XYZ file of C-alpha atoms in Angstrom:
278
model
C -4.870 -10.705 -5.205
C -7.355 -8.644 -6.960
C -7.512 -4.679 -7.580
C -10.931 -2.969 -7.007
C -11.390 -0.115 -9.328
C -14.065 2.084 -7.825
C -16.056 4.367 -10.245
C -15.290 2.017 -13.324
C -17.561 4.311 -15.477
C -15.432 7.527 -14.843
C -12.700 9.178 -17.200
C -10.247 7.874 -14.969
C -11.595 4.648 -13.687
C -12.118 3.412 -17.072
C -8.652 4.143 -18.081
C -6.924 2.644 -15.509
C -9.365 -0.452 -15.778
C -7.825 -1.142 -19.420
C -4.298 -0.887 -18.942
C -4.269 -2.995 -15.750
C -6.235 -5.402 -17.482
C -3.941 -5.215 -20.601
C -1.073 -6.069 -18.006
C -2.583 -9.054 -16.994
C -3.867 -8.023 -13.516
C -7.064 -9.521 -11.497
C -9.521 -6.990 -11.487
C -13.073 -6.122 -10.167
C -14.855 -3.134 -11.451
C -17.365 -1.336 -9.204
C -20.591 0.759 -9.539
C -24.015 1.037 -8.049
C -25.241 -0.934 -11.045
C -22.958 -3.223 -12.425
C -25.059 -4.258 -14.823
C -24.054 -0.575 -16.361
C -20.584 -1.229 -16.758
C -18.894 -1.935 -20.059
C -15.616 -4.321 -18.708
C -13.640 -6.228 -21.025
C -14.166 -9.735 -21.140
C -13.293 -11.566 -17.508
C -13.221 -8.955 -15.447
C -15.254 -9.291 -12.585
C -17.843 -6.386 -11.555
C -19.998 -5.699 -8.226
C -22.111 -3.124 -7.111
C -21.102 -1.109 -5.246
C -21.916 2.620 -3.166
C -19.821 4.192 -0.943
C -23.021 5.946 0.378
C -24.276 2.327 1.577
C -21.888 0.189 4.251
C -24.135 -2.400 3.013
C -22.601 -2.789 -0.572
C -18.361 -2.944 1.559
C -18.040 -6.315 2.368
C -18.832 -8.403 -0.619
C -16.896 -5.718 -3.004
C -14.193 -5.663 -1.164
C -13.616 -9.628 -0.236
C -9.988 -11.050 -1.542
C -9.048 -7.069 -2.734
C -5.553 -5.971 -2.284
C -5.848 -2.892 -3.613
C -8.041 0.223 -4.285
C -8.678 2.775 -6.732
C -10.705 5.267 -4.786
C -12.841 8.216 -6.129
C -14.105 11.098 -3.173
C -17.281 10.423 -1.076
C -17.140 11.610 2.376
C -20.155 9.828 3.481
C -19.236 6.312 4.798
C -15.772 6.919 4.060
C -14.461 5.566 7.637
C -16.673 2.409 7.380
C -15.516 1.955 4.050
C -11.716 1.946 4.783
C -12.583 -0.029 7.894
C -13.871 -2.835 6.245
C -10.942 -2.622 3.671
C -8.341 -3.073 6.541
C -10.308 -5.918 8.015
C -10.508 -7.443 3.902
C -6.844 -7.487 4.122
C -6.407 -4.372 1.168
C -3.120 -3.616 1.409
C -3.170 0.074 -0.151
C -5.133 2.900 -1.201
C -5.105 4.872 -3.952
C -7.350 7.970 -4.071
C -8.355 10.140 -6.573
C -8.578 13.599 -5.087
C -8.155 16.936 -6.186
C -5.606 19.993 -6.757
C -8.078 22.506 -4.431
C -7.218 20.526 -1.179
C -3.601 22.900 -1.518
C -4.952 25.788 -2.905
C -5.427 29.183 -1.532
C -8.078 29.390 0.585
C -8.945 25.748 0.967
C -10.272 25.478 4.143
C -13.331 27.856 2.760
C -13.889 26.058 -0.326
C -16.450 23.227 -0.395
C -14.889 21.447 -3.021
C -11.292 21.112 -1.599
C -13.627 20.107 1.740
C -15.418 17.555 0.051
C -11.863 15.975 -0.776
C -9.806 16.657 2.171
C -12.375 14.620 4.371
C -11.840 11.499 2.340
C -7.649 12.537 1.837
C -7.636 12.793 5.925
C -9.090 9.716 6.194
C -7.227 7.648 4.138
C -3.837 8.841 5.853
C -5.521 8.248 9.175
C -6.815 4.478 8.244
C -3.151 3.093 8.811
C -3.187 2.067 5.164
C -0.573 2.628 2.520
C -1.929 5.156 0.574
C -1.361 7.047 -2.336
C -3.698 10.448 -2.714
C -3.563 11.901 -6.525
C -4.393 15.446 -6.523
C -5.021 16.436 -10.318
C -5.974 20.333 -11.195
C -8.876 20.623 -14.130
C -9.583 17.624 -16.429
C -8.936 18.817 -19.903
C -12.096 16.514 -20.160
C -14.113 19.690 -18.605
C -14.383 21.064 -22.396
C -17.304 18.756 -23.012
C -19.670 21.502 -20.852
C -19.179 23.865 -24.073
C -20.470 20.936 -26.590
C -23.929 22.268 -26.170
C -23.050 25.099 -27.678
C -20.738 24.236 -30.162
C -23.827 21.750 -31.260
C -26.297 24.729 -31.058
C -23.467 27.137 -33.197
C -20.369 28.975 -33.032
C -21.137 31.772 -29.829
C -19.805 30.129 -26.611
C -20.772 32.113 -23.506
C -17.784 32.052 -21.106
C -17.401 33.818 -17.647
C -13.333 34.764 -16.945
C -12.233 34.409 -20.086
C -8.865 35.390 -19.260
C -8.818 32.599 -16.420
C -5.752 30.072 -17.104
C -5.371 26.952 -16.036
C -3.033 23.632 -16.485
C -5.624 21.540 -17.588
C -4.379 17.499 -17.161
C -5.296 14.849 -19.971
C -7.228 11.888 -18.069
C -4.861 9.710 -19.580
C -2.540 10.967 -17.546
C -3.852 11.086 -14.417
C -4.543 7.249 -15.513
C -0.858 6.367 -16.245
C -0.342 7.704 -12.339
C -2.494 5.911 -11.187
C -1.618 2.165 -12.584
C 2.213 3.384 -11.381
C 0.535 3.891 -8.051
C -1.007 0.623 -7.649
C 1.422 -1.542 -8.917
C 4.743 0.054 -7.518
C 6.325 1.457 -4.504
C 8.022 4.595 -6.035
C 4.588 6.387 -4.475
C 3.491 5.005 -1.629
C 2.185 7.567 1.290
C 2.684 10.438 -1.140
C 0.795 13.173 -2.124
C 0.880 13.848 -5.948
C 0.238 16.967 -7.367
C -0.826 16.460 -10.955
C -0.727 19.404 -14.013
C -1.159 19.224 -17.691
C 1.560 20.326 -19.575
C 0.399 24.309 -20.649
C -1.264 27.438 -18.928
C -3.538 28.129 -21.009
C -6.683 30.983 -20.713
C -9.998 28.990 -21.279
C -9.931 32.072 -24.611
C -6.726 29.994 -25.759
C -8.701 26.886 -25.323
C -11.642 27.870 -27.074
C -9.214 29.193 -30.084
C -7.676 25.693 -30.206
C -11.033 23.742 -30.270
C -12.315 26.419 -33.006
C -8.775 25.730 -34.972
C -9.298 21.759 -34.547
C -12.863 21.636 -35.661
C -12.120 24.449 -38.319
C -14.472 26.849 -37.280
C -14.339 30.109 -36.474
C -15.815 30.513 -32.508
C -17.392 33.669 -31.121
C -16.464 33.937 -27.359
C -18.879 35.676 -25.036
C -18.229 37.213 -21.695
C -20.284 37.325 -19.030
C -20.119 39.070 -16.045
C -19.669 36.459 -13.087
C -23.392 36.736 -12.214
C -24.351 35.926 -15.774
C -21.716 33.259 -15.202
C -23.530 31.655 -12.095
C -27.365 32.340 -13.676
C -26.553 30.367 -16.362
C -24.043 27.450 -15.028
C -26.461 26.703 -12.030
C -28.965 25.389 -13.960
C -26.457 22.376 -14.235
C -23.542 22.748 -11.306
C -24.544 22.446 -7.689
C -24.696 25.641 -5.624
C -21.657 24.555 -3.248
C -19.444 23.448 -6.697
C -20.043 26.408 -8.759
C -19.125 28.777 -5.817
C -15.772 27.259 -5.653
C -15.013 27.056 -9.101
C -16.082 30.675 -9.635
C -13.800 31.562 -6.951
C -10.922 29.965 -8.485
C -11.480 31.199 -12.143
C -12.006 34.459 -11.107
C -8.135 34.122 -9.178
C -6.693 32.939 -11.649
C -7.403 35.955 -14.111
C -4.683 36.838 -15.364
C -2.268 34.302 -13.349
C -0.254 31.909 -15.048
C -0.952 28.496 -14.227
C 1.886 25.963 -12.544
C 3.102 23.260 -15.043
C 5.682 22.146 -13.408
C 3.939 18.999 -12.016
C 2.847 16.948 -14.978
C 2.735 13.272 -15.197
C 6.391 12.790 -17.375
C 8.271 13.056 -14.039
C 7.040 9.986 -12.876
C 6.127 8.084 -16.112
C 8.964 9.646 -18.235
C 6.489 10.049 -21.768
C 5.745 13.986 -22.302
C 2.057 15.461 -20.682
C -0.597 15.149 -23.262
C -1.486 18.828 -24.406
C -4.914 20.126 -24.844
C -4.617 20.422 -28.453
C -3.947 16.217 -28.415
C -7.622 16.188 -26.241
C -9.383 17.820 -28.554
C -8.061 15.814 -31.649
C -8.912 13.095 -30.030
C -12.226 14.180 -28.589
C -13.322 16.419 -31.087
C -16.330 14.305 -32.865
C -17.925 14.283 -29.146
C -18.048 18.306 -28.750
C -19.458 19.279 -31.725
């Protein structure tokens, strides 16, 4: 039987896509234009958007399993048509706000706990991945590291566990292809608490320059970050830097517990990642 790997594009999606396809697994790879997606050679793709119940039937025909990203909107017809395509289990890709403080106010947590409450409700086995901040999130100061060496930053003094994606992905292939997780929910954390000032310090140390970190005030904060971030988003992660000021972060639920290999740091990201920020 074949695994569909929803949002094939994504940091995670993509990830997962390669090492279940270096195991030797039938895949199909999903996206509202398929013709967008870069597979590896075999892999089948199909468009598909969880927006349109239109797109469900043909992308989910002789699946098994799911890797799921969060849309609310046609979530129930979605996981509907799975059970009727014979899919077997469920694995979503949620987030850490569902169990924060304060979740029932925050729109992203929302957003997420819809599709989470679903999935439990569907009857179907189900595993829901709940990672905190993709270390990933550095690329939004790459404009300025392009532009020169003053990065504007609202709560400096914020921390946060930030998770590698490639460790979220190593969850997630453990998650489709074994039992050890089945109708759990798993908490995911990157290795460190770290202030985003610490992180800034290590990408300035990587690329061997010398960053200049600018505070603003949290309404110079939302001026400037809601020229890109939805109203509803930004509100919620404002809310959560500004709580974490000065709070260290939990590590204590990174990937090694279930995979057994060490959580990628954030200094690792940016080695890796470097050439794309700057």
């Amino acid at each position: 039987m074949t695994i569909l790997v929803t949002g094939a594009r994504g940091n995670v999606g993509r990830r997962v896509l390669q090492r279940l396809y270096a195991a030797g697994h039938s895949l199909r790879a999903s996206g509202r234009n398929p013709a967008e997606l870069d597979v590896p050679d075999g892999v089948e793709t199909v468009a598909l958007d969880l927006n349109d119940p239109e797109t469900f039937i043909a992308a989910l025909a002789g699946v098994s399993k799911v890797l799921l990203y969060a849309e609310p909107d046609g979530i129930v017809k979605f996981l509907d048509e799975a059970e009727k395509a014979g899919v077997e289990k469920v694995v979503l890709l949620s987030s850490s706000t569902v169990e924060g403080p304060g979740s029932e106010n925050d729109p992203l947590a929302h957003h997420h706990k819809i599709v989470e409450d679903a999935v439990v409700a569907s009857g179907l086995t189900y595993t829901i991945l709940r990672p905190g901040a993709f270390m990933s999130n550095a690329f939004g100061w790459s404009y300025s590291l392009q532009a020169g060496d003053t990065i504007d930053q609202v709560f400096t003094e914020a921390q946060v566990a930030p998770v590698h994606e490639d460790d979220i992905a190593d969850v997630a292939v453990v998650a489709l292809t074994e039992k050890s997780l089945e109708d759990q929910f798993v908490l995911l954390t990157g290795p460190e608490s770290l202030t985003f000032r610490q992180e800034l310090e290590i990408v300035g140390e990587v690329l061997g320059r010398k960053l200049i970190i600018n505070e603003l005030t949290r309404e110079q904060g939302e001026a400037q970050m809601s020229n890109f971030v939805p109203p509803p988003i930004l509100a919620s992660l404002l809310a959560q830097w500004e709580a974490a000021v000065g709070v260290v972060a939990d590590t204590s639920a990174t990937a090694e517990r279930i995979t057994g290999k060490p959580g990628r740091t954030f200094r690792q990201w940016v080695e890796e990642h470097g050439a794309y920020l700057a």
